[in-house]
Each structure stands twice: as C-alpha cells, then as structure tokens.
Amino acid sequence: MKKRLFCAVLAAMMIILMLPIEALAVETIKEVYVGREFDSVIGTAVNATSFSYSGKVPDGLTLSGSYHRSNKYNAEILSVKLSGTPTVAGTFNFEVKCKSKDGNVTTTLSYSITVGAEAPFDRFDPNSFSIDAWPTKTTYYLGDTLDTKGLKVTATVYKWTGSGDKYKEYTNYDITDLCWCDPTVFTFDEAQNVKVSCTLPNKNGELETVSDTFRVDFKYADANTVTSIAVLAKPTKLTYTVGDTLDTEGLTLRLTKGSGATEDVTEGFTCDVTKLDTVGTQTVTVTYGEKTATFDVTVTEAVSSVPSSSSSSAPVSSSQPESSAPSSESSSEPVSEPEYSEPESSEPESSVPEPSSEPEPSSESEPVIDADVEPEPEQTKGGIPFWVWIIIGLLVVAVGAAVGLFLIGKKNIDE
C-alpha cells in the first residue's frame, strides 16, 4: 500500500513539475444575456498565479482571478472568473493566458461567448437545483481533465410575464451551461466528488450560489500508455470554402500518459473529415490511437463564377480548344474568342507541340538517351567484349614477367 501511495505521489509531482497542465475550459460560454447578472468560474489552471487576456470581453463583464495552494501537492491552482452584467448583445472572442510566478505561460484558454438580447428566464428556485444526469465519463487516469459531456443540471425557473409581479413557472429547466465544475483537472488518482455549482438570481432577485456533486473513479495505466489527448494548437487554417480539403498544418496534440507526463505531437493522428462540404461550423474529430479530440472549422459557400468573365472561361475552354469549336460555334464564341484572340500564336502552339517545334532540343536529347546503352556496343566491337581484351593483356604481362624472373634466376645459379 505504501509503495502504491508513493507511486501516486511521484506521478502527481511529475505532472506539476515537468510540463504545464491545461485545465478544462468551456470554449463556448452560453446562457449570457443583456441585463442579466453573470458570475461563473470559466476555467482553472495548475501551477499558475496570474493571467492576462487578449481579444474582446463583452461590455459590462470583467475577468478576475484567484488562486489557492493545493495542500496535497503544494501547487498553485488559479481560477478565472467572468462576472458582471452584459450591456450589449453579440458574439465576442477572447484568450486567457495563465502564468506561473516566474511569468511563464502555463495554460492558454480560448473562449467564444454569445450575449443574447433577452434572457429566457429571470429568476430560479435554488431549492430545485438538481443534477439529473451524471457525465457519460466517470472514470479517469491521473492527469486527465474532466469531460462534462452528458451532464444535465435542471432547476425551476421563472419568466416575468410583463404585468405586475406575475411570473410564469418552468420546471426542470436545463441550466447545465450556467454551471461550472471543480476540480476540472485531476492531480491525484483517488475516487472523489466533483462539485457542480451555479450562481443565478433567486426569487428576491439576489444572486445565489447552489451546488451538488457527482462521483468519479480512477484507473491505472503503464507509464507510457496514452490515456488522453487534447488539442493544444488548432490548425493554422480554420476557414474554408465548400469543397476544400482539410489542411492540418499547425495542428498540435498534447498527449497525457499513464505516468502523468505529457507529450506534444504534430503527426501520427487522423481526422474524420477530409473534404469540407457543409456550410457553417463543422466539427472535426482527431484520433490518435484510441483517443479522440475535436476542433471546429468554418465553411463558407463558394463564390459563383460570372459566365461573361474571360478569366474564368479561359481555363475551361483551353482544355478542349478543338472539340468545342466545331460542335458549338455560336454558343462558345463569347467564351473562346477572348481566349484565342490574344494568345492564339503562343498558348496553343507552345503548350502542346513544344517538343516538335524545337528540333534542336529533341536532337540533343537523343544522344543522352542513347548514351545509357552506348558503352555496350563499343565494348563488343570485333565480337569480343572489351573487358576480355583487358584480361588477356594482363595475363600476357604476368606470363612475361614470370619468364623473365625465371631466366634471371637460372643465370644467377649457373654463375
């Protein structure tokens, strides 16, 4: 038991000390409305004590941060909160960089938030707050981030009718997008409760925070086994036209292994989408081994070509200059005339009969081609290969030398 606890502590320390750990952040923040107070922790990061941000935060909302030290592993845990009352509707994008005490960026979180013009409800009943469904995934490895897919939180809410103090009641209203979880990154591999919290106006119009919990378990893996993956950097190109092929240049995945260590890779993965054929936001699933992660791309409609444009028609008609002319002279004249009026003497002749129109290059290329087989006929002149003559010559020289040495030796013996 002591050995197991020691291994768990060692693995957790490797997480904290070796590489930054990225906590789960809700990339798309929903259920934010003009005139409605908003107060939520939107992300957490390990080994961070401060943050900076870039981009546009909705008017009326501000970012703030607070951190505490984990008693178990002596590491700073930074919580980033977004709070205030939005004043303008619209979609806003911003990026938060969480930093350690020495100023190094340990975690980068990207957000997109859409502020609605009117909230679907005005108040809620704190006593009705309930976790109706736990997340689909409740078993994790050390170093994993929480996956809230499948989580459903409901409450009874009230919508003002517009007359007096009358409110319309809605029971079992889904408020999952208004909740946050703690912890969102698991720094020790023991079964534990995850707290789900929400802050909303109560029946008196005052903000009130309520919470509930669900349970998660842990399993162990070999030190080098990849237990989870996350998109560390999205591809450079994220906007496409219908029919384009996905470009994964710049895509970087962060692998988390059984030891708690992480590794960043830019290859070895596959994507379920190759051709982008759906207009709008398209989700791409990346697979590495048996693990998956996702990122979104934007696909726009193709710009329609103008029939009278000579630049757009030229490539089409030039690929079939002979077949299109005799079959439809009247219909293709506006398309083919601009093409053949200017480059008539240069494009068709230089691109197609280029080798035959230049006899000198073609004649020069013949000796080059023949040179590959030329040494063989030269070596076989007279019916005997050239290398045979070389061997015969060497044998003659060897025999002559041997005879000469024999005669010199005999003469020395006679004397």
XYZ file of C-alpha atoms in Angstrom:
415
model
C 0.000 0.000 0.000
C 2.839 2.358 0.873
C 4.520 1.614 -2.428
C 1.320 2.412 -4.321
C 0.850 5.708 -2.479
C 4.454 6.631 -3.167
C 3.978 5.952 -6.905
C 0.806 8.062 -6.944
C 2.565 10.967 -5.239
C 5.546 10.680 -7.574
C 3.317 10.645 -10.658
C 1.398 13.690 -9.459
C 4.613 15.592 -8.786
C 5.733 14.796 -12.333
C 2.536 16.409 -13.598
C 3.170 19.569 -11.638
C 6.889 19.928 -12.234
C 7.549 18.586 -15.714
C 5.106 20.354 -18.042
C 2.141 22.747 -17.855
C -1.238 21.156 -17.345
C -4.202 22.566 -19.222
C -7.459 22.513 -17.284
C -10.843 22.082 -18.873
C -12.327 25.342 -20.100
C -15.755 25.693 -21.657
C -14.699 27.064 -25.016
C -18.204 28.262 -25.824
C -19.876 30.174 -22.983
C -23.665 30.122 -23.305
C -26.725 31.442 -21.481
C -25.408 35.005 -21.150
C -27.922 37.804 -21.707
C -28.156 41.586 -21.704
C -29.261 42.884 -18.305
C -28.781 39.514 -16.564
C -26.057 39.239 -13.933
C -23.453 36.636 -14.773
C -20.970 35.194 -12.308
C -19.096 31.997 -13.178
C -15.681 30.371 -12.979
C -14.878 29.736 -16.635
C -11.543 27.967 -16.228
C -8.827 26.721 -13.880
C -5.117 26.105 -14.335
C -2.467 24.323 -12.302
C 0.852 25.971 -11.438
C -0.453 29.470 -12.206
C -0.908 32.572 -10.060
C -1.837 35.303 -12.572
C -3.278 35.791 -16.030
C -3.542 38.190 -18.942
C -6.040 38.233 -21.774
C -6.393 39.455 -25.339
C -9.428 39.941 -27.541
C -12.812 41.401 -26.624
C -14.698 40.707 -23.384
C -18.414 41.646 -23.548
C -19.224 45.146 -22.297
C -20.320 45.025 -18.676
C -18.372 41.828 -17.892
C -14.925 41.651 -16.290
C -12.353 38.919 -15.787
C -10.848 38.251 -12.373
C -8.599 35.582 -10.952
C -7.876 33.978 -7.612
C -5.535 31.186 -6.659
C -5.003 28.885 -3.732
C -2.297 26.419 -2.860
C -3.087 22.720 -3.025
C -2.254 21.274 0.361
C -1.602 17.823 -1.045
C 0.917 18.692 -3.739
C 1.926 22.232 -2.813
C 0.893 23.661 -6.191
C -0.958 26.884 -7.040
C -4.415 26.421 -8.585
C -5.665 29.509 -10.469
C -9.399 30.072 -11.023
C -10.517 32.527 -13.720
C -13.950 34.113 -13.187
C -16.142 36.105 -15.568
C -18.702 38.313 -13.830
C -20.878 41.388 -14.271
C -23.976 42.402 -16.205
C -23.680 42.460 -20.026
C -24.923 45.620 -21.704
C -24.523 44.770 -25.405
C -25.651 41.701 -27.358
C -23.327 39.961 -29.808
C -20.557 37.373 -30.117
C -17.195 38.014 -28.502
C -13.907 36.095 -28.572
C -11.009 36.361 -26.151
C -7.996 34.366 -24.967
C -6.682 33.955 -21.429
C -3.020 33.161 -20.737
C -2.414 31.753 -17.242
C 1.085 32.403 -15.874
C 3.273 30.986 -13.133
C 5.091 33.118 -10.557
C 8.107 33.491 -12.846
C 5.901 34.895 -15.623
C 5.905 31.838 -17.898
C 2.638 30.927 -19.609
C 1.463 27.541 -18.328
C -2.019 27.368 -19.854
C -3.798 29.136 -22.714
C -7.612 29.130 -22.761
C -9.695 30.341 -25.713
C -13.331 31.415 -25.388
C -16.249 32.393 -27.567
C -19.232 33.972 -25.805
C -22.569 34.943 -27.311
C -24.590 37.518 -25.379
C -28.319 37.240 -26.085
C -30.639 40.230 -26.205
C -33.200 38.716 -23.811
C -32.894 36.027 -21.142
C -35.284 33.043 -21.351
C -35.980 33.372 -17.610
C -35.468 35.948 -14.873
C -35.163 34.018 -11.609
C -34.761 30.483 -10.320
C -35.601 28.408 -7.265
C -32.322 27.392 -5.521
C -34.064 24.506 -3.750
C -34.946 22.923 -7.096
C -31.312 22.733 -8.261
C -30.609 19.128 -9.258
C -28.128 17.004 -11.222
C -30.479 14.943 -13.369
C -27.731 13.067 -15.244
C -24.067 12.473 -14.470
C -21.461 12.865 -17.216
C -21.013 9.861 -19.501
C -17.387 9.522 -18.450
C -16.795 8.999 -14.720
C -13.523 7.008 -14.776
C -10.217 8.781 -15.358
C -6.443 8.430 -15.378
C -4.110 10.617 -13.385
C -3.682 13.983 -15.129
C -6.938 13.766 -17.131
C -9.267 16.736 -17.472
C -12.943 16.471 -16.659
C -15.293 15.620 -19.532
C -18.767 17.076 -18.828
C -20.451 15.541 -21.881
C -23.750 14.021 -20.770
C -24.037 16.167 -17.627
C -27.518 17.627 -17.156
C -28.476 20.096 -14.432
C -32.006 21.412 -14.025
C -33.929 23.840 -11.838
C -37.306 25.534 -11.632
C -37.118 28.968 -13.254
C -39.483 31.897 -13.604
C -40.110 34.281 -16.501
C -41.718 37.665 -15.865
C -44.959 37.993 -17.839
C -44.744 41.770 -18.173
C -47.588 42.651 -15.826
C -47.227 43.339 -12.136
C -45.412 40.709 -10.147
C -46.605 37.785 -12.199
C -44.048 35.191 -13.317
C -44.542 32.113 -15.437
C -43.018 28.967 -13.955
C -40.922 26.440 -15.892
C -39.947 23.240 -14.097
C -36.948 21.031 -14.921
C -35.378 23.798 -16.977
C -31.919 22.862 -18.302
C -29.292 25.199 -16.776
C -26.228 22.999 -17.454
C -24.493 25.721 -19.466
C -24.664 28.073 -16.480
C -22.781 25.677 -14.183
C -19.100 25.095 -13.524
C -17.251 22.133 -12.030
C -14.434 21.769 -9.515
C -11.971 20.153 -9.953
C -11.571 20.177 -13.702
C -8.106 18.598 -13.741
C -7.293 15.582 -11.579
C -3.974 15.877 -9.753
C -4.376 12.771 -7.613
C -5.748 9.383 -8.577
C -8.277 8.688 -5.875
C -12.048 8.418 -6.080
C -13.508 11.837 -5.337
C -16.531 14.096 -5.645
C -16.761 16.738 -8.359
C -18.722 19.810 -7.290
C -21.189 21.351 -9.752
C -22.135 24.949 -8.917
C -24.348 27.650 -10.339
C -24.981 31.321 -9.480
C -28.312 32.845 -10.558
C -30.873 35.420 -9.340
C -33.177 33.886 -6.734
C -36.840 34.715 -6.107
C -35.794 38.010 -4.474
C -33.619 38.978 -7.436
C -30.390 38.420 -5.476
C -27.553 36.276 -6.823
C -27.332 32.945 -5.009
C -24.890 30.082 -5.498
C -26.008 26.464 -5.126
C -24.019 23.228 -5.581
C -24.325 19.489 -5.891
C -21.794 16.695 -6.568
C -21.187 13.563 -8.606
C -18.571 10.842 -8.079
C -15.569 9.882 -10.254
C -13.217 6.884 -10.035
C -9.695 6.244 -11.297
C -7.769 3.517 -13.057
C -4.045 2.964 -13.528
C -2.013 2.687 -16.702
C 1.541 1.892 -17.736
C 3.871 4.869 -17.658
C 3.999 5.235 -21.470
C 0.352 4.463 -22.220
C -1.502 7.417 -23.746
C -4.504 7.934 -21.510
C -5.966 11.079 -23.103
C -5.350 13.666 -25.818
C -6.250 17.340 -26.184
C -5.939 19.905 -28.977
C -3.076 22.143 -27.834
C -2.981 24.240 -31.024
C -5.595 24.298 -33.768
C -4.580 24.180 -37.450
C -3.385 27.437 -38.981
C -6.238 27.402 -41.489
C -9.718 27.339 -39.940
C -11.828 28.962 -42.694
C -12.661 27.080 -45.895
C -14.882 27.160 -48.953
C -17.285 24.304 -49.685
C -15.387 21.532 -51.450
C -11.993 22.400 -49.951
C -9.760 19.734 -48.416
C -8.907 19.948 -44.722
C -5.409 21.295 -44.011
C -3.982 20.088 -40.674
C -0.819 22.197 -40.859
C -0.191 23.655 -37.401
C -2.383 21.150 -35.533
C -0.693 20.088 -32.291
C -1.989 17.479 -29.863
C -0.996 17.138 -26.227
C -0.811 13.510 -25.122
C -1.195 12.620 -21.449
C 0.422 9.339 -20.431
C -0.124 6.933 -17.583
C 2.787 8.416 -15.633
C 1.136 11.833 -15.734
C 3.768 13.187 -18.140
C 2.675 14.954 -21.332
C 3.994 14.977 -24.888
C 3.142 17.323 -27.758
C 2.895 15.836 -31.272
C 2.190 17.238 -34.735
C 1.782 13.929 -36.580
C 0.548 10.369 -36.136
C -3.141 11.345 -35.978
C -6.072 11.077 -38.372
C -9.144 13.265 -38.951
C -12.643 12.030 -39.713
C -13.163 14.877 -42.181
C -11.112 15.259 -45.354
C -13.450 17.163 -47.678
C -15.454 20.049 -46.233
C -18.896 20.026 -47.837
C -21.194 21.533 -45.185
C -21.687 25.305 -44.940
C -21.341 26.694 -41.419
C -19.409 25.418 -38.424
C -18.109 21.891 -38.927
C -16.624 19.812 -36.107
C -13.546 17.747 -36.937
C -12.703 14.718 -34.778
C -8.998 13.926 -34.402
C -7.982 10.361 -33.491
C -4.636 9.356 -32.006
C -4.518 5.651 -31.210
C -7.813 5.005 -29.445
C -8.208 8.560 -28.115
C -10.112 11.408 -29.756
C -10.366 15.191 -29.555
C -12.237 17.793 -31.619
C -11.897 21.268 -33.106
C -14.215 23.419 -35.257
C -13.704 24.958 -38.694
C -15.848 27.460 -40.601
C -17.046 26.577 -44.113
C -18.419 29.260 -46.435
C -20.259 28.989 -49.730
C -18.244 29.056 -52.938
C -18.338 32.330 -54.890
C -20.356 31.788 -58.086
C -18.435 32.425 -61.301
C -19.575 35.058 -63.813
C -20.291 33.438 -67.260
C -19.138 36.513 -69.195
C -15.785 36.677 -67.447
C -12.951 35.851 -69.821
C -10.625 34.883 -66.976
C -12.984 32.232 -65.611
C -13.882 30.794 -69.013
C -10.347 30.604 -70.355
C -9.216 27.560 -68.353
C -12.386 25.679 -69.226
C -12.265 26.247 -72.981
C -8.482 25.967 -73.303
C -8.565 22.377 -72.071
C -10.724 21.471 -75.110
C -9.870 24.003 -77.847
C -10.526 21.681 -80.791
C -13.571 19.694 -79.648
C -15.640 22.678 -78.517
C -15.146 24.811 -81.622
C -16.769 22.647 -84.306
C -19.614 21.354 -82.120
C -20.956 24.691 -80.848
C -19.534 27.671 -82.647
C -22.382 30.076 -81.860
C -22.657 29.202 -78.185
C -18.921 29.117 -77.461
C -17.865 32.178 -79.447
C -18.148 34.609 -76.492
C -16.052 32.224 -74.401
C -13.459 31.084 -76.933
C -12.872 34.364 -78.806
C -11.240 36.194 -75.885
C -9.048 33.145 -75.308
C -7.710 32.764 -78.833
C -7.658 36.433 -79.825
C -4.565 37.317 -77.773
C -2.589 34.119 -77.140
C -3.512 32.434 -80.442
C 0.064 32.135 -81.628
C 1.700 31.465 -78.266
C -0.510 29.394 -75.914
C -1.915 26.606 -78.137
C 1.310 26.089 -80.107
C 3.852 26.492 -77.299
C 1.982 24.384 -74.763
C 1.055 21.418 -76.959
C 3.606 20.934 -79.808
C 6.559 22.334 -77.842
C 8.828 19.292 -78.290
C 8.201 19.005 -82.076
C 8.505 22.739 -82.751
C 12.059 22.803 -81.381
C 14.101 20.220 -83.324
C 17.360 21.149 -81.646
C 16.392 20.146 -78.098
C 14.879 16.902 -79.393
C 18.039 16.005 -81.371
C 20.216 16.855 -78.392
C 18.149 14.595 -76.195
C 18.685 11.554 -78.432
C 22.414 11.102 -77.651
C 21.607 11.475 -73.963
C 19.083 8.650 -74.156
C 21.412 6.530 -76.325
C 24.359 7.167 -74.031
C 22.855 4.809 -71.474
C 23.279 1.879 -73.842
C 26.174 3.216 -75.918
C 29.077 1.667 -73.903
C 27.803 -1.865 -74.562
C 28.071 -1.757 -78.413
C 31.511 -0.106 -78.156
C 32.782 -2.793 -75.807
C 31.622 -5.560 -78.137
C 33.452 -4.357 -81.281
C 35.108 -7.275 -83.155
C 32.850 -9.785 -81.461
C 34.947 -9.926 -78.224
C 33.968 -7.832 -75.231
C 36.386 -5.102 -74.264
C 36.909 -6.453 -70.763
C 38.129 -9.778 -72.253
C 40.942 -7.954 -74.051
C 41.965 -6.338 -70.764
C 42.179 -9.723 -69.019
C 44.186 -11.205 -71.891
C 46.605 -8.277 -71.750
C 47.097 -8.713 -68.004
C 47.744 -12.455 -68.445
C 50.344 -11.775 -71.134
C 52.134 -9.289 -68.883
C 52.048 -11.746 -65.972
C 53.452 -14.619 -68.080
C 56.176 -12.388 -69.478
C 57.193 -11.272 -66.016
C 57.316 -14.855 -64.766
C 59.508 -15.968 -67.705
C 61.844 -13.025 -67.137
C 62.271 -13.817 -63.455
C 62.923 -17.489 -64.278
C 65.706 -16.640 -66.734
C 67.345 -14.200 -64.328
C 67.257 -16.782 -61.535
C 68.731 -19.516 -63.776
C 71.579 -17.251 -64.846
C 72.473 -16.468 -61.218
C 72.518 -20.200 -60.430
C 74.826 -21.000 -63.380
C 77.296 -18.320 -62.317
